[in-house]
PDB file of C-alpha atoms in Angstrom:
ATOM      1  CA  UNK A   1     -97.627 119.093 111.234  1.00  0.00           C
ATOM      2  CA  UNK A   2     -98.357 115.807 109.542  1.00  0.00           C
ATOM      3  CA  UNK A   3    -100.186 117.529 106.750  1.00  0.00           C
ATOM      4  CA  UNK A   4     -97.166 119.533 106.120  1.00  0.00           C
ATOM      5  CA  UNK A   5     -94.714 116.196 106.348  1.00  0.00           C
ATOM      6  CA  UNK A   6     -96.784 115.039 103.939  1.00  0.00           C
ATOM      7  CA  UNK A   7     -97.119 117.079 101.344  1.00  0.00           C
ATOM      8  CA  UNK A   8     -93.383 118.136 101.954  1.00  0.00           C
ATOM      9  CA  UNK A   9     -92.780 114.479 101.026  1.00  0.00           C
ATOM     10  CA  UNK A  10     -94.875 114.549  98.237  1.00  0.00           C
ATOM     11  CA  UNK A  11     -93.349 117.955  96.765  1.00  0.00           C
ATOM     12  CA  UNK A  12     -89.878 116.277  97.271  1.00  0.00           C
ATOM     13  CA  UNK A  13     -90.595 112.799  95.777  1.00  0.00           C
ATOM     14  CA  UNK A  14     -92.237 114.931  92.714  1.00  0.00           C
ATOM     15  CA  UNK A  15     -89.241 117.322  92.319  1.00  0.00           C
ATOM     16  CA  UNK A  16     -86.900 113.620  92.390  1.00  0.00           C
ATOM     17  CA  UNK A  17     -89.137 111.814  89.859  1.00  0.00           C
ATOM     18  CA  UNK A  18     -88.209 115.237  87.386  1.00  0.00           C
ATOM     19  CA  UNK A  19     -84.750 114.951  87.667  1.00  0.00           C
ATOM     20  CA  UNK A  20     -84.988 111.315  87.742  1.00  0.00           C
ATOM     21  CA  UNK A  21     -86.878 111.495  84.243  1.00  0.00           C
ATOM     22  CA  UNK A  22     -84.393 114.166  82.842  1.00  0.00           C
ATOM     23  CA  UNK A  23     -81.391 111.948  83.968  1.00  0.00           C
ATOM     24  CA  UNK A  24     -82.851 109.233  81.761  1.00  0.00           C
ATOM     25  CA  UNK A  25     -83.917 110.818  78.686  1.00  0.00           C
TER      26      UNK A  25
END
């Protein structure tokens, strides 16, 4: 289960950082 936390985190902290980028340009 911590495996999938992670990588849950990581998929949503990726996905975040995209629109984060595309907000700013």
């Amino acid at each position: 289960m911590e495996c999938t936390k992670a990588i849950n985190r990581t998929q949503t902290i990726a996905l975040t950082t995209k629109l984060t980028m595309r907000w700013l340009v």
